[in-house]
XYZ file of C-alpha atoms in Angstrom:
356
model
C 28.022 -11.320 28.290
C 25.028 -10.268 30.318
C 22.189 -8.241 28.878
C 19.078 -6.532 30.189
C 15.806 -6.765 28.289
C 13.328 -3.922 28.824
C 9.893 -3.726 27.170
C 7.893 -0.509 27.721
C 4.335 -1.398 28.679
C 1.624 0.651 26.987
C -0.552 2.733 29.270
C -3.128 0.611 31.066
C -1.490 -2.691 30.056
C -1.291 -5.670 32.417
C 1.199 -8.492 31.861
C -0.377 -11.937 31.925
C 2.678 -13.983 30.914
C 6.364 -13.293 30.360
C 8.964 -15.953 29.623
C 12.609 -15.718 28.616
C 14.024 -18.941 27.227
C 17.672 -19.687 28.087
C 19.104 -22.979 26.774
C 15.593 -24.341 26.519
C 14.692 -23.380 30.080
C 12.158 -20.664 30.961
C 13.269 -17.744 33.131
C 10.620 -15.424 34.556
C 10.909 -11.660 34.213
C 10.048 -8.785 36.527
C 7.166 -6.365 36.029
C 8.014 -2.781 37.021
C 5.536 -0.067 37.901
C 5.856 3.407 36.386
C 8.232 4.737 39.104
C 10.546 1.725 38.867
C 10.451 1.831 35.078
C 11.313 5.540 35.110
C 14.499 4.780 37.058
C 15.429 2.028 34.590
C 14.878 4.403 31.665
C 16.985 7.153 33.243
C 19.786 4.713 34.117
C 19.802 3.560 30.513
C 20.142 7.142 29.344
C 23.062 7.814 31.697
C 24.827 4.693 30.458
C 23.979 5.548 26.827
C 22.420 2.130 26.385
C 19.068 2.977 24.850
C 18.085 6.661 24.601
C 14.783 5.682 22.945
C 13.467 4.486 26.302
C 13.329 8.074 27.490
C 10.163 8.522 25.439
C 8.314 6.003 27.614
C 8.867 7.666 30.993
C 5.607 7.515 32.888
C 4.772 4.017 31.633
C 5.440 0.681 33.251
C 7.876 -1.873 31.882
C 8.932 -5.494 31.875
C 12.576 -6.147 32.720
C 14.629 -9.344 32.618
C 18.327 -10.158 32.945
C 19.614 -12.183 30.020
C 22.720 -14.085 31.083
C 24.888 -15.661 30.003
C 24.878 -14.729 26.326
C 27.424 -16.879 24.532
C 28.769 -16.002 21.073
C 26.462 -16.962 18.190
C 23.596 -17.966 20.455
C 19.964 -16.857 20.403
C 17.558 -15.901 23.167
C 13.800 -16.118 22.706
C 11.413 -13.907 24.649
C 7.644 -14.393 24.886
C 5.506 -11.632 26.340
C 1.746 -11.555 26.759
C -0.211 -8.602 28.062
C -3.746 -7.273 28.011
C -4.686 -3.671 27.367
C -8.073 -1.971 27.364
C -8.392 0.141 24.222
C -10.688 3.124 24.388
C -13.234 3.854 21.670
C -14.065 7.393 20.626
C -17.158 7.521 18.423
C -16.372 4.018 17.245
C -12.685 4.742 16.457
C -10.067 2.690 18.324
C -6.284 3.187 18.359
C -3.652 0.562 19.199
C 0.057 1.380 19.631
C 2.910 -1.126 19.813
C 6.260 0.209 21.164
C 8.496 -0.491 18.171
C 10.491 2.742 18.376
C 13.208 1.436 20.722
C 14.642 -0.747 17.963
C 16.146 2.257 16.176
C 19.137 2.236 18.533
C 20.070 -1.368 17.731
C 23.675 -1.867 16.664
C 22.529 -3.513 13.440
C 19.214 -3.403 11.541
C 16.625 -6.027 12.356
C 16.946 -8.969 10.004
C 13.161 -9.253 9.919
C 10.269 -7.652 11.760
C 6.579 -8.469 11.643
C 3.639 -6.946 13.468
C 0.405 -8.872 12.962
C -2.801 -7.536 14.490
C -5.989 -9.614 14.476
C -9.116 -7.582 15.230
C -12.333 -9.321 16.282
C -15.367 -7.273 17.283
C -19.066 -7.867 17.857
C -19.836 -4.934 15.558
C -18.796 -4.785 11.884
C -15.253 -3.503 11.310
C -15.447 -0.608 8.858
C -11.866 0.451 8.260
C -8.314 -0.432 9.349
C -5.525 2.098 8.855
C -1.963 2.665 10.064
C -0.596 6.228 9.889
C 2.871 5.009 10.860
C 3.609 1.926 8.712
C 2.483 0.333 5.423
C 0.155 -2.581 6.192
C -1.658 -5.344 4.347
C -5.257 -5.814 5.472
C -7.362 -8.940 5.056
C -10.979 -9.078 6.177
C -12.275 -12.679 6.382
C -15.661 -11.420 7.615
C -17.463 -8.243 8.630
C -16.407 -8.840 12.249
C -12.747 -9.783 11.725
C -9.745 -8.068 10.162
C -6.063 -8.964 10.051
C -3.479 -6.184 9.568
C 0.169 -7.111 8.928
C 3.322 -5.026 8.725
C 6.407 -6.872 7.466
C 9.896 -5.614 6.655
C 13.480 -6.876 6.456
C 16.831 -5.323 7.378
C 15.200 -2.253 8.832
C 15.811 -0.052 11.849
C 12.369 1.028 13.132
C 12.285 4.676 14.189
C 8.665 5.051 15.270
C 6.048 3.136 17.212
C 3.537 1.054 15.298
C 0.139 2.759 15.373
C -3.134 1.272 14.143
C -6.622 2.764 13.940
C -9.770 0.789 13.328
C -13.406 1.758 13.257
C -16.448 -0.322 14.198
C -20.176 0.220 13.826
C -23.214 -0.414 11.684
C -23.383 3.028 10.064
C -21.074 5.049 7.843
C -17.766 5.947 9.512
C -16.509 9.524 9.610
C -13.574 10.392 11.897
C -11.537 13.598 12.004
C -8.227 13.670 13.908
C -6.420 16.998 14.382
C -2.872 17.776 15.518
C -0.698 20.820 16.158
C 2.854 20.605 17.487
C 2.745 22.108 21.012
C 6.523 22.543 21.108
C 6.476 25.015 18.224
C 4.658 28.224 19.282
C 5.356 29.780 15.886
C 3.355 27.112 14.099
C -0.156 28.479 13.681
C -1.448 25.835 11.281
C -1.932 22.220 12.274
C -2.770 18.999 10.477
C -5.773 16.735 10.222
C -6.473 13.197 9.114
C -9.922 12.153 7.932
C -11.017 8.507 7.937
C -14.176 7.669 5.999
C -15.834 4.300 5.342
C -19.229 3.320 3.896
C -21.889 1.373 5.740
C -20.498 -2.171 6.197
C -23.411 -4.209 4.853
C -24.055 -2.147 1.729
C -23.870 -4.345 -1.357
C -21.170 -3.113 -3.719
C -22.340 -2.769 -7.301
C -19.951 -2.532 -10.205
C -20.399 0.593 -12.303
C -20.532 -0.118 -16.054
C -17.279 1.100 -17.577
C -15.415 1.268 -20.869
C -11.899 -0.171 -21.197
C -9.701 0.887 -24.119
C -6.671 -1.331 -24.719
C -3.946 0.271 -26.832
C -1.222 -2.249 -27.683
C 2.131 -1.524 -29.347
C 2.893 -4.128 -32.058
C 5.876 -2.396 -33.680
C 8.968 -4.342 -34.655
C 10.812 -3.601 -31.420
C 8.088 -5.511 -29.547
C 8.829 -8.748 -31.391
C 9.323 -11.807 -29.207
C 8.845 -11.980 -25.468
C 7.678 -8.381 -25.030
C 4.829 -8.668 -27.513
C 3.752 -12.010 -26.049
C 3.790 -10.522 -22.537
C 1.671 -7.538 -23.608
C -0.746 -9.789 -25.520
C -1.212 -12.051 -22.493
C -1.884 -8.986 -20.336
C -4.518 -7.759 -22.802
C -6.120 -11.220 -22.888
C -6.277 -11.322 -19.078
C -8.034 -7.944 -18.994
C -10.555 -8.971 -21.652
C -11.357 -12.180 -19.761
C -12.034 -10.313 -16.496
C -14.453 -7.636 -17.650
C -17.852 -7.374 -15.971
C -20.910 -8.257 -18.087
C -22.003 -4.608 -18.223
C -18.581 -3.372 -19.403
C -17.548 -2.494 -22.943
C -14.097 -2.603 -24.530
C -12.159 -1.197 -27.464
C -8.998 -2.844 -28.753
C -6.414 -0.821 -30.689
C -3.024 -1.955 -31.991
C -0.447 0.291 -33.594
C 2.887 0.284 -35.400
C 3.427 2.392 -38.533
C -0.365 2.255 -38.886
C -3.218 2.017 -36.390
C -5.707 -0.868 -36.390
C -8.753 -1.494 -34.221
C -10.908 -4.503 -33.541
C -14.161 -2.639 -34.061
C -15.313 0.859 -34.969
C -17.372 1.223 -31.775
C -16.983 0.047 -28.150
C -17.850 -3.657 -27.966
C -19.834 -5.603 -25.382
C -17.790 -7.688 -22.958
C -19.663 -10.747 -24.238
C -17.534 -10.606 -27.401
C -14.219 -10.819 -25.574
C -13.323 -14.260 -26.945
C -13.678 -13.080 -30.549
C -11.389 -10.143 -29.744
C -8.834 -12.483 -28.175
C -8.882 -14.569 -31.372
C -8.256 -11.423 -33.423
C -5.430 -10.429 -31.098
C -3.732 -13.822 -31.533
C -3.482 -13.314 -35.302
C -1.263 -10.257 -34.930
C 2.534 -10.048 -35.153
C 5.063 -7.346 -34.286
C 6.573 -5.278 -37.123
C 6.930 -1.725 -38.395
C 7.560 1.624 -36.648
C 5.867 3.281 -33.643
C 3.169 5.942 -34.182
C 2.083 6.719 -30.611
C 0.401 10.011 -31.466
C -2.036 8.514 -33.978
C -2.903 5.618 -31.643
C -3.734 7.954 -28.760
C -5.808 10.205 -30.990
C -7.919 7.271 -32.144
C -8.339 6.066 -28.556
C -9.484 9.540 -27.508
C -12.162 9.530 -30.209
C -13.677 6.330 -28.740
C -14.360 7.820 -25.297
C -17.979 8.080 -24.198
C -18.110 11.048 -21.815
C -21.137 9.540 -20.063
C -19.263 6.422 -18.920
C -16.110 5.977 -16.805
C -13.351 5.099 -19.248
C -9.974 3.483 -18.592
C -7.254 3.574 -21.234
C -4.515 0.983 -20.770
C -1.556 1.912 -22.965
C 1.199 -0.692 -23.454
C 4.387 0.164 -25.337
C 8.091 -0.647 -25.199
C 9.752 2.239 -26.918
C 9.974 5.737 -28.263
C 7.769 7.284 -30.987
C 9.449 6.745 -34.381
C 6.632 7.491 -36.849
C 4.220 10.397 -37.314
C 4.589 12.962 -34.523
C 7.738 11.994 -32.598
C 8.144 14.948 -30.220
C 6.956 13.850 -26.764
C 5.654 17.273 -25.729
C 3.716 17.625 -28.965
C 2.131 14.218 -28.395
C 1.111 15.309 -24.887
C -0.366 18.578 -26.162
C -2.281 16.853 -28.951
C -3.791 14.307 -26.593
C -4.651 16.938 -23.956
C -6.737 18.854 -26.527
C -8.915 15.841 -27.367
C -9.006 13.719 -24.194
C -12.251 13.660 -22.197
C -12.292 14.492 -18.482
C -13.907 11.096 -17.838
C -10.794 9.297 -19.109
C -8.207 7.701 -16.838
C -4.995 6.694 -18.606
C -2.690 3.980 -17.270
C 0.527 3.501 -19.281
C 2.652 0.367 -18.985
C 6.252 0.489 -20.184
C 7.315 -2.928 -21.523
C 11.053 -3.613 -21.489
C 13.795 -1.086 -20.786
C 13.957 1.447 -23.648
C 10.829 3.482 -22.874
C 10.102 7.203 -22.956
C 9.505 7.560 -19.219
C 8.812 11.303 -19.494
C 6.034 10.693 -21.995
C 4.434 7.798 -20.107
C 4.653 9.433 -16.680
C 3.244 12.687 -18.023
C 0.332 10.909 -19.706
C -0.541 9.247 -16.418
C -0.143 12.410 -14.349
C -2.172 14.620 -16.673
C -5.025 12.164 -17.214
C -5.890 10.820 -13.746
C -3.875 7.609 -14.027
């Protein structure tokens, strides 16, 4: 078979190197200007080869003939181009033409877009409105953004915004669909970042650990939850405080008042003496945790349980109502369901209603 490879060049891009490898030998490609590329795009549409190319009319392209293509063989293409990116009030946008892949016969086995940003000014924020990305920042002047996926058919171009500067970043982008005259309202995206060289300072916080030690937790589940609680206690900041509550048929606590993070090892020792037995009184445990909240400090409640309430108040809605009446607005609740037989309605509702 013979194939034709076409890569739409972004506006203002200039190709510096293009190589197609065939049986280990390099074959040079052809760079088309916008008029030539437009003809290639339209021919592709007429032949129903790649309708996605129609979106790039007005841009240049790189074209190469790929022949012969034998069964079960691979062809490797290397393309290098330079493109001047414009900055608007310190905000820069980069777009990679990934959209054409959506008309592939089969999904892409793997796709990766890796963008390394190096700038003389500090890089304040990196954001993609089109794809989920992981961002690493080795230094103030360098960031690496990566999008990775498998067995996917991309249906939109990869877009990346980044902001540079020595002051706080504030960028407002607005959009309204021009093809829809009936649409009066538009959309906006706001990007905000603090001053790059500001030293981050941890805010003193309270952490309340509520751990299910009922009989159904016995074995691996209880050990997993206990190790999680130990990890949290070992990673508190010096200015933090903690409260440790365990519950089954009854509710126990390590101390009557929030405890300094310096006593975490004693709490871990207490935790290691516990075993799993009895029923599950979720309502009473949450009520006691609520009573330990200091409204003047940010408080995080981490609630770990494997099952359904079986002692005390057992109706999930009643438990939610009881907790809502006593919980402070400064509390954020993060439930963790351990195992498979959990009351997902109860845990999800606790998180949704209490900023988790």
